[in-house]
Short mmCIF file of C-alpha atoms in Angstrom, two decimals:
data_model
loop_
_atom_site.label_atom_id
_atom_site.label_comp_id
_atom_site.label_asym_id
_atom_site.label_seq_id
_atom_site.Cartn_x
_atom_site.Cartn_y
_atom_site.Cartn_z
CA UNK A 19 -123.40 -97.14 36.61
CA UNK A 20 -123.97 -100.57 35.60
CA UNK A 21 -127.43 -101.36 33.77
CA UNK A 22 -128.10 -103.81 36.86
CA UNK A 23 -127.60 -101.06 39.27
CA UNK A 24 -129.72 -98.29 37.21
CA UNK A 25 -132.36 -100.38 35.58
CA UNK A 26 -135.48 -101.70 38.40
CA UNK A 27 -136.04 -105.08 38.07
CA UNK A 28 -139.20 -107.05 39.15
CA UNK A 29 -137.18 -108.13 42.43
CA UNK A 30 -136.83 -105.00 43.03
CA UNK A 31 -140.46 -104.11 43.09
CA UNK A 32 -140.65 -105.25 46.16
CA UNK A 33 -144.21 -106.71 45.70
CA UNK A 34 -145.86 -110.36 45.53
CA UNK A 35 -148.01 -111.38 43.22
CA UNK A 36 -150.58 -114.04 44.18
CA UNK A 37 -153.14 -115.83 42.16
CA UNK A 38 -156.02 -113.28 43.43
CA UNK A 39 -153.80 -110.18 41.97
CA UNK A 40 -152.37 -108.83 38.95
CA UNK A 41 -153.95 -107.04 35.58
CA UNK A 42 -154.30 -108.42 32.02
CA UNK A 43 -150.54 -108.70 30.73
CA UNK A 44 -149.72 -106.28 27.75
CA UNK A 45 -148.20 -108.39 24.69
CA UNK A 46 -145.99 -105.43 23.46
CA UNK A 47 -143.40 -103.54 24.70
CA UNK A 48 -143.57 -99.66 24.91
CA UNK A 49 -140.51 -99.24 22.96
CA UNK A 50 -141.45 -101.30 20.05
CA UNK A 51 -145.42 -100.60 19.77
CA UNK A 52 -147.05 -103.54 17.74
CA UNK A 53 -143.86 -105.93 18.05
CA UNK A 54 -145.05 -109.61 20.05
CA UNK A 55 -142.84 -109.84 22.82
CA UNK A 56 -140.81 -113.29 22.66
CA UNK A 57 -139.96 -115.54 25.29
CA UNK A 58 -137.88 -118.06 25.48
CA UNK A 59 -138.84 -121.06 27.82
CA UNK A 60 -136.38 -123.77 28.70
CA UNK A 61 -136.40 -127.01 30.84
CA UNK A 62 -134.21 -130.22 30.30
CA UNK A 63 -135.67 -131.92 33.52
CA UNK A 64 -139.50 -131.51 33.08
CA UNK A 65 -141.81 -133.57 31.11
CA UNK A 66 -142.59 -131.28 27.81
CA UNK A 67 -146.24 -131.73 28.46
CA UNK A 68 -145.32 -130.60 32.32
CA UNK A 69 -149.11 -128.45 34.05
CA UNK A 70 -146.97 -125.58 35.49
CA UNK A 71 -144.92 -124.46 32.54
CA UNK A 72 -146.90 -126.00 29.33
CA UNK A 73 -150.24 -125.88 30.03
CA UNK A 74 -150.60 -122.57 32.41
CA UNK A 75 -147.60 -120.24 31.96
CA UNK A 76 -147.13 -121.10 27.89
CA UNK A 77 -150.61 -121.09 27.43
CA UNK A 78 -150.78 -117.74 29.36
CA UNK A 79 -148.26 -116.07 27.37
CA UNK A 80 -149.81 -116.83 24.00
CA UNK A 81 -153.30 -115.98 25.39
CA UNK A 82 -151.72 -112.84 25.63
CA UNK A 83 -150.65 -112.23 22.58
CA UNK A 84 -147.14 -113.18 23.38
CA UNK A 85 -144.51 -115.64 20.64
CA UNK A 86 -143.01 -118.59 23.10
CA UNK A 87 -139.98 -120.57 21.61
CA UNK A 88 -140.00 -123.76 24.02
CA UNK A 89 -137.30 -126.00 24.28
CA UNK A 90 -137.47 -129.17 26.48
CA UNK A 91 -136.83 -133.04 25.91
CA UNK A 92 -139.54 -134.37 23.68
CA UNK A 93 -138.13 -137.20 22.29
CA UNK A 94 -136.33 -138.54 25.79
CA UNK A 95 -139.82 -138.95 27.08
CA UNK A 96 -141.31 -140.10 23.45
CA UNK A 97 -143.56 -136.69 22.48
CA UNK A 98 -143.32 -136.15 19.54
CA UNK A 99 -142.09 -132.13 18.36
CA UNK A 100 -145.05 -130.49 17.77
CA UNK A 101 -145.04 -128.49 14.47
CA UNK A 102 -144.61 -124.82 14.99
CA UNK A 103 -148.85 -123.41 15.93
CA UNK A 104 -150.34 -120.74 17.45
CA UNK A 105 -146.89 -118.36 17.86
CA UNK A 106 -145.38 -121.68 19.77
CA UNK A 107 -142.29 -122.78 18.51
CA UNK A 108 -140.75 -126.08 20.33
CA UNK A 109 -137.26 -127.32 20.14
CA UNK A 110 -136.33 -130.41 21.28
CA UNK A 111 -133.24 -131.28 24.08
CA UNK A 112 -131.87 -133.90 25.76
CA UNK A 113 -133.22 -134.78 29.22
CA UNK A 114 -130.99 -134.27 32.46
CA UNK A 115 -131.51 -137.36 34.61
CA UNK A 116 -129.57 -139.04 37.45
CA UNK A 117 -125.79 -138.63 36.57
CA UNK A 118 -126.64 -138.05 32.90
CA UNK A 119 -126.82 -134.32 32.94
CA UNK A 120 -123.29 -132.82 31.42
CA UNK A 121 -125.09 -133.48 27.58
CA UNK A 122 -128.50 -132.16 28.33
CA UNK A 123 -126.45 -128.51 29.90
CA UNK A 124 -124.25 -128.70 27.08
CA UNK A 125 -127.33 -128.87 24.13
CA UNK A 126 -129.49 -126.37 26.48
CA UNK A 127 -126.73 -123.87 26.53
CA UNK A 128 -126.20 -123.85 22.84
CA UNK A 129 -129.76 -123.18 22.48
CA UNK A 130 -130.03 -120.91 24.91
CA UNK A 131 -126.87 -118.52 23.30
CA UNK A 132 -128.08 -119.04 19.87
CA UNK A 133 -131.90 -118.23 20.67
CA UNK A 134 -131.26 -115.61 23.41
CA UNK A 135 -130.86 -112.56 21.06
CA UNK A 136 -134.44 -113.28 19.91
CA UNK A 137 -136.12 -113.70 22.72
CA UNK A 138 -137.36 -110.23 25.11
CA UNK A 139 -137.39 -112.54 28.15
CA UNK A 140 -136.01 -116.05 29.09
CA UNK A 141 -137.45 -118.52 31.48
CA UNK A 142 -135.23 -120.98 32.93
CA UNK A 143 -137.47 -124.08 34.87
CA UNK A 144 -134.48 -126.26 36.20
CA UNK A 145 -131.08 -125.36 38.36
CA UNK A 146 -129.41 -127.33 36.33
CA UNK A 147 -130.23 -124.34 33.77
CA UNK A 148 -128.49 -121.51 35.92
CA UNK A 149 -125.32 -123.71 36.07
CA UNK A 150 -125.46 -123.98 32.08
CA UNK A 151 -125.74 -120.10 31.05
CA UNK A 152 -123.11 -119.19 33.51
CA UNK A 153 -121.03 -116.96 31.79
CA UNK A 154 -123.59 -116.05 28.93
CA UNK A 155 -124.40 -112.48 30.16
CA UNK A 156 -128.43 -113.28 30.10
CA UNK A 157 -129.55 -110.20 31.84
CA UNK A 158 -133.06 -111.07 30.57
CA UNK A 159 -133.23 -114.50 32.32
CA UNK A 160 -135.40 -115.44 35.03
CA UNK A 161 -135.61 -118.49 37.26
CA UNK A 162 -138.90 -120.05 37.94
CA UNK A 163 -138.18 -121.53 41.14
CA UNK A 164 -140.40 -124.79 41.23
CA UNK A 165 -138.81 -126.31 44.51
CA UNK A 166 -136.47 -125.93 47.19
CA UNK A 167 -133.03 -127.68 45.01
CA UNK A 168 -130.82 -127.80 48.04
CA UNK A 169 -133.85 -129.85 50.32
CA UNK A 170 -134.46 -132.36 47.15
CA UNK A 171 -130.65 -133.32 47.74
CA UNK A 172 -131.91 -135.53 50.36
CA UNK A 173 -133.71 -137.87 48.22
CA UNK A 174 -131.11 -137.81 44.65
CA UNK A 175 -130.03 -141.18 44.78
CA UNK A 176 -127.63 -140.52 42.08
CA UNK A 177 -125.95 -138.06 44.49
CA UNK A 178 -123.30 -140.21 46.74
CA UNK A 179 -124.47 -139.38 50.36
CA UNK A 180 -121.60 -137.94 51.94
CA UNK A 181 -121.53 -135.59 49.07
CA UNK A 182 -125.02 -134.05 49.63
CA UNK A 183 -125.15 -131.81 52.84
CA UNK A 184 -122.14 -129.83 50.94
CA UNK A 185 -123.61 -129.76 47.63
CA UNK A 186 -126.77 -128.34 49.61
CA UNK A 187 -124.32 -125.66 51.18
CA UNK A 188 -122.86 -124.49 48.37
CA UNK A 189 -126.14 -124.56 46.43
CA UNK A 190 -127.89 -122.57 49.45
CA UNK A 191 -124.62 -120.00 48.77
CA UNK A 192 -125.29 -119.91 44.78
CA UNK A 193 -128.87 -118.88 45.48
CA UNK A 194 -128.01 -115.72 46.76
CA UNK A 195 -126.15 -115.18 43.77
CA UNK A 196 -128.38 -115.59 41.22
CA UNK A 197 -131.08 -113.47 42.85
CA UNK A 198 -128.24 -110.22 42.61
CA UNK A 199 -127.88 -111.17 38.90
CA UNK A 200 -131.56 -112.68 37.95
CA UNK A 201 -135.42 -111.61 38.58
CA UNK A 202 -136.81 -114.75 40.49
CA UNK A 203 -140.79 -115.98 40.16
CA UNK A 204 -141.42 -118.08 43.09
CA UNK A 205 -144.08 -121.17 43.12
CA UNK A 206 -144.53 -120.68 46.70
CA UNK A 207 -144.84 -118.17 49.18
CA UNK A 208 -142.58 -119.86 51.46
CA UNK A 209 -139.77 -119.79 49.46
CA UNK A 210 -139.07 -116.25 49.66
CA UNK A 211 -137.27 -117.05 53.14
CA UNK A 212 -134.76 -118.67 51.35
CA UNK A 213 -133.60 -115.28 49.64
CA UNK A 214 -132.25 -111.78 50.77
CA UNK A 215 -134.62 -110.19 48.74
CA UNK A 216 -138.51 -109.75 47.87
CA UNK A 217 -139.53 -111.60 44.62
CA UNK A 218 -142.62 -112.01 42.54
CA UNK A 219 -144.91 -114.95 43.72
CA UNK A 220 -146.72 -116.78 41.12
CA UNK A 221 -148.28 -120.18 43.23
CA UNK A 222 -149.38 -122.82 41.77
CA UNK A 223 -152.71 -122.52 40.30
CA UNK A 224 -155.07 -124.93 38.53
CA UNK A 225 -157.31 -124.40 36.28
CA UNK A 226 -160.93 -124.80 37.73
CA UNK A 227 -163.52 -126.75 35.57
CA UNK A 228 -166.70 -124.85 34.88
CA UNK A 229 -168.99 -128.41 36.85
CA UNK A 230 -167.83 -131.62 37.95
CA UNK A 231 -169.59 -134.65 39.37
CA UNK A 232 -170.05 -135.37 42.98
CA UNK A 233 -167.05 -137.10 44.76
CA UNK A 234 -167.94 -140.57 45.60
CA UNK A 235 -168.00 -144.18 44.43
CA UNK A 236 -165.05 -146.13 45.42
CA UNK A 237 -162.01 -144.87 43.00
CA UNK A 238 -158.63 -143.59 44.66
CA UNK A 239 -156.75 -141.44 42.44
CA UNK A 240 -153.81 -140.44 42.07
CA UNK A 241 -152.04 -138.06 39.42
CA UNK A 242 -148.42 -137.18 39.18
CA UNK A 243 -144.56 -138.74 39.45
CA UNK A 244 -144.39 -141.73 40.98
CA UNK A 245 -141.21 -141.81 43.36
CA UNK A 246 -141.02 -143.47 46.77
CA UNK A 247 -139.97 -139.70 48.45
CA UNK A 248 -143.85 -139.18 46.56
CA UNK A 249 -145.42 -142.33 48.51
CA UNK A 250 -145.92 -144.90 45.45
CA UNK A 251 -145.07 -148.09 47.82
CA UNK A 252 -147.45 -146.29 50.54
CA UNK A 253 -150.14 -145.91 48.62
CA UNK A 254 -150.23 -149.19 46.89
CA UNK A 255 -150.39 -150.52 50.84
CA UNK A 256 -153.03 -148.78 51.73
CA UNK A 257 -154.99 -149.01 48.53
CA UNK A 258 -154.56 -153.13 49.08
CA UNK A 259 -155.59 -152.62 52.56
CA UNK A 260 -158.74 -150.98 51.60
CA UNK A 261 -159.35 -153.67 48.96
CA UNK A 262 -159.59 -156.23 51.20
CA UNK A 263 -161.75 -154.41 53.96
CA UNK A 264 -164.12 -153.21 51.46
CA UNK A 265 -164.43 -156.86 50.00
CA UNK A 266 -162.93 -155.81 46.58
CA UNK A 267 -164.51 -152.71 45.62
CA UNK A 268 -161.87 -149.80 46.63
CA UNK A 269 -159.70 -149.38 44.21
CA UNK A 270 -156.88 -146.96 43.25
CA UNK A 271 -156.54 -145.20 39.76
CA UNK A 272 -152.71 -144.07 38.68
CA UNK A 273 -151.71 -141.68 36.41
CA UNK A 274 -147.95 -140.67 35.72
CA UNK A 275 -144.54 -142.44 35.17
CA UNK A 276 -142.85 -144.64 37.55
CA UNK A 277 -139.72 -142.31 38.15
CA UNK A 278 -137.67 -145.11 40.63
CA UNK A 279 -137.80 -148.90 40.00
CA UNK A 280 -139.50 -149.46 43.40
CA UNK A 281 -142.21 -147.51 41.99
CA UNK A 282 -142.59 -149.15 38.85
CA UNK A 283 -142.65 -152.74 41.26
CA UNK A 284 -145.31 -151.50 43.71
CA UNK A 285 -147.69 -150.33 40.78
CA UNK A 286 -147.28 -153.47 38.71
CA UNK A 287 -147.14 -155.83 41.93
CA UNK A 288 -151.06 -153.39 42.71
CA UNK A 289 -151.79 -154.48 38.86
CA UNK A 290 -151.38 -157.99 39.57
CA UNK A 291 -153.47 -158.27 42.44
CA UNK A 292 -155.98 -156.22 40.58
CA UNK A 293 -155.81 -153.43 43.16
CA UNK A 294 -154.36 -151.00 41.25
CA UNK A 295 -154.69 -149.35 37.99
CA UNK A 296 -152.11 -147.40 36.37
CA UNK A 297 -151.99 -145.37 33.78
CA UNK A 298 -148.74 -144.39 33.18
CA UNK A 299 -148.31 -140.96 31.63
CA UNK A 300 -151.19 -138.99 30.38
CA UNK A 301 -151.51 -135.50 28.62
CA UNK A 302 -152.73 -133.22 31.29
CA UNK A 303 -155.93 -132.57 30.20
CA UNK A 304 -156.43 -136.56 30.05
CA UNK A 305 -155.11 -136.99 33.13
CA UNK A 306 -156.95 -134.21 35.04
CA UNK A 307 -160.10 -135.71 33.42
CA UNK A 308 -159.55 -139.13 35.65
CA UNK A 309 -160.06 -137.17 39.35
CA UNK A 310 -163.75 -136.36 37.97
CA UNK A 311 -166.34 -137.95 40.35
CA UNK A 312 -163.54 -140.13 42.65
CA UNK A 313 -163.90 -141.11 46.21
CA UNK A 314 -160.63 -139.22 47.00
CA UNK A 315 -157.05 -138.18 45.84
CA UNK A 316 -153.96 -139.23 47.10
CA UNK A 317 -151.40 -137.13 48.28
CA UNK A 318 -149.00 -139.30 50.08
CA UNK A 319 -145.22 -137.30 50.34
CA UNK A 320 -143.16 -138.07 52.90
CA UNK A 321 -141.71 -135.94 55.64
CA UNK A 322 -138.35 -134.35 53.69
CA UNK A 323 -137.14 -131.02 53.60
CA UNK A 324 -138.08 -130.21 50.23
CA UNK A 325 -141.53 -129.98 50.26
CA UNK A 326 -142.06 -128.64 53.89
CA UNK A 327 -142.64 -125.81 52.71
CA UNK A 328 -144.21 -126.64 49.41
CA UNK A 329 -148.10 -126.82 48.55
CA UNK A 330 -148.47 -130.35 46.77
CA UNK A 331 -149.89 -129.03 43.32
CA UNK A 332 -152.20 -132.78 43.18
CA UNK A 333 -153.79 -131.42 46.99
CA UNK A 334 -155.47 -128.09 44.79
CA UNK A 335 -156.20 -130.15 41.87
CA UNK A 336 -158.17 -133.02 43.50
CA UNK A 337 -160.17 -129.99 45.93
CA UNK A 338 -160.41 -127.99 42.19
CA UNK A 339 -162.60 -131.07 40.42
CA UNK A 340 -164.46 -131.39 43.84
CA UNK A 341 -162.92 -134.44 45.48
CA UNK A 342 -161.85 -134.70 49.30
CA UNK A 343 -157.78 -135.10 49.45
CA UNK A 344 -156.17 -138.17 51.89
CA UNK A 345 -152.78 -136.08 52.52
CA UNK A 346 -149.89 -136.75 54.74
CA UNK A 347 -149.23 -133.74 57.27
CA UNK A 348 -147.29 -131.68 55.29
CA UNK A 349 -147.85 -128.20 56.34
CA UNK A 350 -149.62 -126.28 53.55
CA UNK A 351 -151.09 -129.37 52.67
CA UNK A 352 -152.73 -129.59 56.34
CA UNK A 353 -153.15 -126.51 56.14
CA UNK A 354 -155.65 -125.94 53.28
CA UNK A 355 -157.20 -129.52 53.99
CA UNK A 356 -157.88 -128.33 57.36
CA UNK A 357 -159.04 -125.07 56.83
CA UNK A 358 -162.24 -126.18 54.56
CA UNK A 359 -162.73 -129.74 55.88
CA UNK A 360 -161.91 -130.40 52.81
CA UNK A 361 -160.32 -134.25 53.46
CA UNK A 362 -158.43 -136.28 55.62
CA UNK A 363 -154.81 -135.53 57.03
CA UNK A 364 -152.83 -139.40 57.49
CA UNK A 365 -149.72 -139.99 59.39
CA UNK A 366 -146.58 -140.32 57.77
CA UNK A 367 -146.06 -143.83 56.46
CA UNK A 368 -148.49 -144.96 57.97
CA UNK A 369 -151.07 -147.55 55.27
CA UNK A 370 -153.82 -148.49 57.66
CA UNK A 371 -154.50 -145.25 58.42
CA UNK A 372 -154.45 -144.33 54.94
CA UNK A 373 -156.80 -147.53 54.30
CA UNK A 374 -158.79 -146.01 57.26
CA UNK A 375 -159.40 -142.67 55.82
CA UNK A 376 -160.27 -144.29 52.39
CA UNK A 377 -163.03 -146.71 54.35
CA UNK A 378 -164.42 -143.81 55.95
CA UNK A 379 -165.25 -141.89 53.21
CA UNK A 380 -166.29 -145.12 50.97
CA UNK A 381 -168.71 -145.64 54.08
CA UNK A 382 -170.20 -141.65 53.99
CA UNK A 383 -170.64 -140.81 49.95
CA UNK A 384 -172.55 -137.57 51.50
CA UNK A 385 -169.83 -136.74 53.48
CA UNK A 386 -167.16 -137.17 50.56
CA UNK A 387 -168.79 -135.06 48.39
CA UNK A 388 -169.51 -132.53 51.00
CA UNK A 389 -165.88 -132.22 51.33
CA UNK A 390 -164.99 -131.96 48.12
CA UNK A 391 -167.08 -129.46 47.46
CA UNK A 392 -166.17 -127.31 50.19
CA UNK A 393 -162.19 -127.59 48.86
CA UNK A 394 -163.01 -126.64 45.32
CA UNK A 395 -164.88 -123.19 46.62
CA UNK A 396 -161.69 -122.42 48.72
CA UNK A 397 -159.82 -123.35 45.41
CA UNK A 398 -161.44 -121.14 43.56
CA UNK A 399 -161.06 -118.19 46.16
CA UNK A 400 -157.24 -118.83 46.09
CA UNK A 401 -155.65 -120.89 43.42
CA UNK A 402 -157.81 -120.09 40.12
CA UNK A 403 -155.08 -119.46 37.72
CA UNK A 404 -157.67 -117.28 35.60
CA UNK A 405 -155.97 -114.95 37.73
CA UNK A 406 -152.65 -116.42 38.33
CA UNK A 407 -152.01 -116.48 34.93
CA UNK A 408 -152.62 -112.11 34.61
CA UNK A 409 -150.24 -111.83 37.20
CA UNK A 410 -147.35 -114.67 35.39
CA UNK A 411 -148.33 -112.85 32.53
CA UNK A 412 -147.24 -108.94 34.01
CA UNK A 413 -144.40 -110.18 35.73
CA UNK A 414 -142.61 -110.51 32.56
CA UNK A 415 -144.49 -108.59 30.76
CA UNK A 416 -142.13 -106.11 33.39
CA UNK A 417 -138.28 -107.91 32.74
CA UNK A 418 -138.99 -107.13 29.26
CA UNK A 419 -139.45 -103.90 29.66
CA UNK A 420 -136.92 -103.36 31.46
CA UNK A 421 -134.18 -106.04 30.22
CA UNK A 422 -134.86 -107.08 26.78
CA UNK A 423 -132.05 -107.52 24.00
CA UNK A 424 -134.38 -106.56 21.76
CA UNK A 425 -135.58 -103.05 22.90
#
């Protein structure tokens, strides 16, 4: 019998793990009593100083005791290596972008055979990663699955067109693959319909800060990528069309990296006019820092396949520092924004009625703070990773038990 077939694995468990479940995770394995477990954490696609896997799954693991080797392209986005701290250890790798990717799988792969042995438990963040340690015989990987790859074909420019519904296809077929030979975590519940199988949810929590100020004033934010699939150009349009109705004083805050050029021209062209100001990148406890006491966030994707069924991680972090969210109708996005009158759901593409929704609120302070704080108390029912992080924390706490080299 094969150690697949007669070992359980956490997909097998047939269980999902929200941010509301899960126990304190152990941080040593029962057949090595007193040894820190190890896990290795890899992403070539990710910004190093990325909220999911550096600043709430990392900082789980070493919370609990655990050692975390992380390797992920510092220097491509100009962080500097931090020195080894704390039972963190970080490596540094090229970054996959556009066509650009062969080098960043080849360096990751090295890495990842050289490192593996060491490690009880291996966390891929990227596809790109599954494609690389093909052939490696990593029975102690698992894939984080962030997003749905095959939907976010529709918007990889670097991908020619025709090419795309295929590579979707056969990426859709390779799924099913990797879930026989890997344990899965999922960031959203609505990924699991995308597999044969039951896997271990761990959603996208934020963590909650203890007070914040009342929403109000008249400061859009925004915080994350800036892509036109993400609604840069949209929101600059409606953040100009509130300027002018609200004789200069709406304005909109940005923080994170232009990822297209028509995103880096919309946000200086919103600069210029003195509509707009943008950040650029921040560390994430900077840049969560800059919702605090704003009229409202932005949260302006556009109607693709690949985040239909995704919860826009920005929509629970605006709600979780108590300001109202201006969303497009996404579905979970509606959904919680709905559910807690909690902000205003916009049209698709549609800058006057995102300008509308901003004037509102700007015109009802009260109201805008009511709202937010009605979102953060849902937040903290449902996405406090103060429990999301237990459950992260067990799931492998459970492949290494099971699957690590090292036992």
């Amino acid at each position: 019998m094969s150690r697949s077939a007669s070992v359980p694995s956490v997909r097998a468990t047939r269980r999902r793990i929200g941010p509301t479940e899960g126990t304190e995770g152990a941080a040593v394995t029962d057949n090595a009593p007193g040894r820190p477990l190890r896990a290795l954490v890899v992403t070539v696609v990710h910004h190093p100083q990325d909220s999911r896997i550096r600043h709430r799954e990392i900082a789980a693991l070493l919370d609990a005791g655990w050692q975390v080797t992380y390797l992920a392209p510092f220097s491509a986005h100009a962080v500097v290596v931090p020195a080894p701290e704390g039972g963190l250890t970080c490596v540094d790798l090229p970054r996959a972008t556009g066509r650009e990717r062969v080098g960043a799988a080849r360096a990751a792969r090295a890495q990842v055979r050289r490192l593996a042995p060491e490690h009880d438990v291996i966390v891929v963040h990227d596809p790109e990663l599954l494609i690389a340690t093909a052939g490696l015989r990593l029975d102690h990987l698992v894939w984080d699955v962030h997003e749905d790859p095959a939907g976010a074909l529709a918007v990889k420019d670097w991908l020619p067109r025709p090419l795309r519904r295929p590579v979707a296809g056969a990426w859709r077929a390779a799924e099913r693959l990797v879930e026989r030979r890997h344990p899965l975590l999922l960031a959203e519940h609505a990924y699991a319909d995308r597999f044969r199988r039951e896997h271990v949810v761990v959603p996208n929590a934020v963590v909650i800060p203890r007070s914040v100020p009342a929403a109000g004033g008249a400061r859009l934010i925004h915080v994350g990528n800036l892509t036109r699939a993400r609604g840069s150009e949209l929101m600059v349009e409606g953040a100009r069309l509130a300027h002018a109705a609200s004789a200069g004083e709406i304005t909109l805050e940005v923080v994170g990296p232009a990822r297209d050029e028509a995103s880096r021209v919309a946000m200086e062209a919103g600069v210029a006019e003195g509509v707009v100001v943008w950040h650029g990148f921040q560390p994430a406890e900077q840049a969560m820092a800059t919702i605090d006491g704003a009229l409202a966030g932005l949260s302006l994707l556009r109607d693709l396949p690949n985040y239909r069924g995704s919860m826009p991680t920005k929509v629970v972090e605006y709600l979780a520092h108590g300001v109202p969210a201006i969303t497009t109708p996404l579905p979970l996005a509606r959904g919680i924004v709905a559910e807690a009158d909690a902000g205003v759901v916009v049209p698709f593409d549609d800058p006057q009625a995102v300008a509308d929704a901003a004037l509102r609120l700007w015109r009802a302070p009260e109201q805008a703070a009511a709202m937010g704080e009605r979102g953060r108390e849902l937040v903290r029912e449902r996405y406090d990773w103060a429990k999301g992080g237990a459950a992260f924390v067990e799931a492998l706490t459970d492949v290494a038990g099971e699957r690590s080299p090292r036992r």
